[in-house]
mmCIF file of C-alpha atoms in Angstrom:
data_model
loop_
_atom_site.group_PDB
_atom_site.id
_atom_site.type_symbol
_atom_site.label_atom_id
_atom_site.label_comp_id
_atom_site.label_asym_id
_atom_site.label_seq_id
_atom_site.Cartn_x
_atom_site.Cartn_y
_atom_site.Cartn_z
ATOM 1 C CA UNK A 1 26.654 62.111 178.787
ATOM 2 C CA UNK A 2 29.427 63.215 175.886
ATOM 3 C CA UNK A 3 29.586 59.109 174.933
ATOM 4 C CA UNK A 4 25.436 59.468 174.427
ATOM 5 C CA UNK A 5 25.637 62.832 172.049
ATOM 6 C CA UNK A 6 28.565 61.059 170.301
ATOM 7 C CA UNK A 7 26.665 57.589 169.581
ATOM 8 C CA UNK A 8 23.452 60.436 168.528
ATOM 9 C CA UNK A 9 25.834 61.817 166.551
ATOM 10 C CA UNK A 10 26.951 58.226 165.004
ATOM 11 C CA UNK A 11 22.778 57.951 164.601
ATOM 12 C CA UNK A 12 22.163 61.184 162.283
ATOM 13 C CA UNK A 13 25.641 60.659 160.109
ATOM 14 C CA UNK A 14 24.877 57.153 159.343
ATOM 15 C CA UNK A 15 21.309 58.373 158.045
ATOM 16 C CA UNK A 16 23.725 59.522 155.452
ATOM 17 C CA UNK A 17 24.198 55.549 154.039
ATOM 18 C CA UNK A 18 20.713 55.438 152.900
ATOM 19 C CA UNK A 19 21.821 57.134 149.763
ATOM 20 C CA UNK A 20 24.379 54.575 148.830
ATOM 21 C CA UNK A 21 21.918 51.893 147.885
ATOM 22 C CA UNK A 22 19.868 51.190 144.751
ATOM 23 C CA UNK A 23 16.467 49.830 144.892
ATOM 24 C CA UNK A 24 16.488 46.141 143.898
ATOM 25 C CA UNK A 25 12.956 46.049 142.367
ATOM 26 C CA UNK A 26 10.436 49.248 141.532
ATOM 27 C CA UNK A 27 8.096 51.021 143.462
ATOM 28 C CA UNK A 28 7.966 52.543 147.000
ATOM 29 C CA UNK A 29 8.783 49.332 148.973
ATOM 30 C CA UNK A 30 11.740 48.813 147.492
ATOM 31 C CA UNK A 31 12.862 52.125 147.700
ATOM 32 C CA UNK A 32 11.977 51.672 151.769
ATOM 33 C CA UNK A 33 13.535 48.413 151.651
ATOM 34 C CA UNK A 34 16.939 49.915 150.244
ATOM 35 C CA UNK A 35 16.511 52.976 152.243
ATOM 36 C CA UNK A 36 16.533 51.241 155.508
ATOM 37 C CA UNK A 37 19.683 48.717 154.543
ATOM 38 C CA UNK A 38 21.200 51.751 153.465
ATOM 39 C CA UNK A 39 20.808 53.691 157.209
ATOM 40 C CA UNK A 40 21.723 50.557 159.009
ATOM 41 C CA UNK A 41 25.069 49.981 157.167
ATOM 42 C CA UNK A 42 25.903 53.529 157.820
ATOM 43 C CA UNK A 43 25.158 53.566 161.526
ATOM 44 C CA UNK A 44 27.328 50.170 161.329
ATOM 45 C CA UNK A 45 30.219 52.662 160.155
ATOM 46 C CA UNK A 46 29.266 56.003 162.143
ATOM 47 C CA UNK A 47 28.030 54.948 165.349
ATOM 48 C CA UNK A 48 31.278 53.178 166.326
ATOM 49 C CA UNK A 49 33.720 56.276 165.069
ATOM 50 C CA UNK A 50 31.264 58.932 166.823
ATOM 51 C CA UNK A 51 31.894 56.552 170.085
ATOM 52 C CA UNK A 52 35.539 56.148 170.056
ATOM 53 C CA UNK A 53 35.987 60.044 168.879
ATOM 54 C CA UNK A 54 33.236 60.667 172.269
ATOM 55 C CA UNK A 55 35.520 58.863 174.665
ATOM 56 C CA UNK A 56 38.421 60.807 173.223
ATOM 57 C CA UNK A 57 36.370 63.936 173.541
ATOM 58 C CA UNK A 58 35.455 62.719 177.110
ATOM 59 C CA UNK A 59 38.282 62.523 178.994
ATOM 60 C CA UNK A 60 39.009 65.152 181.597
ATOM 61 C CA UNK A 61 40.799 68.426 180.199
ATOM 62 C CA UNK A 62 41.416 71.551 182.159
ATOM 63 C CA UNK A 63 39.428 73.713 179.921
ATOM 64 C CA UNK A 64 34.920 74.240 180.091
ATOM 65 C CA UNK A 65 33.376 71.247 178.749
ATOM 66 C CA UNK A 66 31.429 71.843 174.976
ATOM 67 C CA UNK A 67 27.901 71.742 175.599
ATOM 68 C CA UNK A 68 25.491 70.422 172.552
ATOM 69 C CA UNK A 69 22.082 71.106 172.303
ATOM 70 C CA UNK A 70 20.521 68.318 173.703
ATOM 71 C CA UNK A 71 17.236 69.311 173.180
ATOM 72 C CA UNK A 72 16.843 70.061 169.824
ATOM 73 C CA UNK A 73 19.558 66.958 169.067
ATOM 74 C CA UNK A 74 16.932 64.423 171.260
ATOM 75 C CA UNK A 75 14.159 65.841 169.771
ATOM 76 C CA UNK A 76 15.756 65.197 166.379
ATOM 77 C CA UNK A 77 17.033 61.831 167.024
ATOM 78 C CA UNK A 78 13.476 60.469 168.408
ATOM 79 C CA UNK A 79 11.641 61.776 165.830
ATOM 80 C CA UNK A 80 13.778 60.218 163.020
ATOM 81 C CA UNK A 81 13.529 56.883 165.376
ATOM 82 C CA UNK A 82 9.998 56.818 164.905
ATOM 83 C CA UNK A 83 9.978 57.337 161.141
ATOM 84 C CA UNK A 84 13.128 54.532 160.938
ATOM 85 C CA UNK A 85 10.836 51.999 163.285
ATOM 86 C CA UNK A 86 7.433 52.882 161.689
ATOM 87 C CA UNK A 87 9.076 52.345 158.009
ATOM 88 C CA UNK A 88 10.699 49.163 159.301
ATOM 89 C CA UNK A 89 7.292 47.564 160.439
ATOM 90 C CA UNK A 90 6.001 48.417 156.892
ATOM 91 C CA UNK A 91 8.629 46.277 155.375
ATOM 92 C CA UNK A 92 8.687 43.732 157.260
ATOM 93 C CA UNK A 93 4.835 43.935 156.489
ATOM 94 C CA UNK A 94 5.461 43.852 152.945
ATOM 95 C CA UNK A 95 8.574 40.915 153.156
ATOM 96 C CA UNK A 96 5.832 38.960 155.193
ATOM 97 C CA UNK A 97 3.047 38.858 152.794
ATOM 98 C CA UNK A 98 2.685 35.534 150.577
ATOM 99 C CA UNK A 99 4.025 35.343 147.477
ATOM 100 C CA UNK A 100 6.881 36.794 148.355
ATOM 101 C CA UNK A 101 7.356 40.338 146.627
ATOM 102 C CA UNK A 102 9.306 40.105 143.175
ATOM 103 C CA UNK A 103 12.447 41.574 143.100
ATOM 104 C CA UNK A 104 13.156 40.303 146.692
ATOM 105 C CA UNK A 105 16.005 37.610 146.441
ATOM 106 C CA UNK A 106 15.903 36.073 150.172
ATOM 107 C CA UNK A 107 12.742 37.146 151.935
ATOM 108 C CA UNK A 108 14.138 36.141 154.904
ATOM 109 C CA UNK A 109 17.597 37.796 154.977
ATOM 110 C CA UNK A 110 15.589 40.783 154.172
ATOM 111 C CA UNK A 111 13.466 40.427 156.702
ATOM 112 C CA UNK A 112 16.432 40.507 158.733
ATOM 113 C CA UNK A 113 17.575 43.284 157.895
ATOM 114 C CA UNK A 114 14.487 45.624 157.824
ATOM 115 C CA UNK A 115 14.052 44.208 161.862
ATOM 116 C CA UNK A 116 17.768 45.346 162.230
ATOM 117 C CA UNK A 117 16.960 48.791 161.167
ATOM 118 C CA UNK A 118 13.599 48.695 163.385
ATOM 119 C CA UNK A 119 16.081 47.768 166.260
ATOM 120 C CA UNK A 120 18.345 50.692 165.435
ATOM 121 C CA UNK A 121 14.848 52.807 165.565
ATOM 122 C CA UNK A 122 14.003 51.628 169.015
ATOM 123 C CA UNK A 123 17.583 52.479 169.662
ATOM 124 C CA UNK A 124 17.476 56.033 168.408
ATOM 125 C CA UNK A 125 14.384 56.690 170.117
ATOM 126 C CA UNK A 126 15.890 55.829 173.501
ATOM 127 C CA UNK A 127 19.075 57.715 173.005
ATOM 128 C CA UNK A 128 17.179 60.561 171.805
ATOM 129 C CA UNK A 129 15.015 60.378 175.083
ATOM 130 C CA UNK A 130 18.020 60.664 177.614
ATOM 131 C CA UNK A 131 19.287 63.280 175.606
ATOM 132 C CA UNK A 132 16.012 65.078 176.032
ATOM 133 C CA UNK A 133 15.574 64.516 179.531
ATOM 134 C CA UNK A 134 19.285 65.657 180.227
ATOM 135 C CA UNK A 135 18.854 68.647 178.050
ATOM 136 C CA UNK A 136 15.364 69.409 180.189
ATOM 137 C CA UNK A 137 16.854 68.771 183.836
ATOM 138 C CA UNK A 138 20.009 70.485 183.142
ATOM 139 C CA UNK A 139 18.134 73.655 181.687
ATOM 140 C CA UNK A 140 15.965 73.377 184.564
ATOM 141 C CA UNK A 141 18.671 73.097 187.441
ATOM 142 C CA UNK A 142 20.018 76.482 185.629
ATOM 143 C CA UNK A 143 17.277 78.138 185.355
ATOM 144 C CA UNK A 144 16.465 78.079 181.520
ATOM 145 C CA UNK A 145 13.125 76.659 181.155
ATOM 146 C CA UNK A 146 11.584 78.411 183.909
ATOM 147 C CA UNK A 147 10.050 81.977 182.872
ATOM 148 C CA UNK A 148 11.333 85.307 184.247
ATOM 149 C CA UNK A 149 9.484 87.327 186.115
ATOM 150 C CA UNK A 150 11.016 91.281 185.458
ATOM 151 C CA UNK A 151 10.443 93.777 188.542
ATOM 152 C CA UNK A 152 7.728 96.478 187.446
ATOM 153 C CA UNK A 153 9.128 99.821 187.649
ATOM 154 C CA UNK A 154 6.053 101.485 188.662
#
């Protein structure tokens, strides 16, 4: 499970790359267009540091192992997932359409690209969903989902 929070933790650092590129053309499409080559270069870089620092962190020590918050980090992940796949189908919407968009150099490559970063979505969602369920059966088995029920002192 520690190799799963590290590649989620590879997912949300590399949504720091979509600030490193510039729009090509102007307008909202572009900016999606950059936005998305921007997240899948840096998951290219994060995701495999996170994994190689998460089988470091993974390897059997005599102290407690650090637990994350694997709700709230799923919950996180998928949601960003779905805005990363849902913004992908919109540009490969908008690389589809015929003329091909100005600004666009090779339609294709781009297309490429923006069904990369849809990929990574799908990706995101999934990790984000065994995280979830993890952080949901473990809280369970332990007793922290279930409500309390205090003895009256009547």
């Amino acid at each position: 499970m520690t190799l799963i929070r590290a590649v989620a933790i590879g997912f949300l650092a590399g949504g720091a790359g979509a600030l490193i590129f510039d729009p090509r053309g102007e307008g909202l499409d572009h900016l999606r267009l950059a936005l998305l080559t921007g997240l899948l270069v840096g998951q290219l870089l994060t995701v495999p540091v996170s994994l190689l620092g998460g089988a470091v962190w993974a390897r059997p020590r005599k102290g407690g192992s650090i637990r994350l918050y694997d709700v709230s980090m799923g919950s996180l992940l998928m949601a960003l997932g779905v805005l990363v796949v849902t913004q992908a189908q919109a540009a490969v919407t908008w690389l589809s359409t015929e003329p091909t968009p100005g600004g666009v150099g090779d339609p294709d490559g781009e297309i490429s690209i923006a069904g990369l970063a849809g990929l990574s979505g799908y990706l995101m969602v999934f990790v984000g969903l065994a995280l979830l369920a993890n952080g949901v059966w473990t809280s369970t088995r332990t007793g922290g989902l279930r409500p309390t029920v205090e003895a009256s002192q009547d």
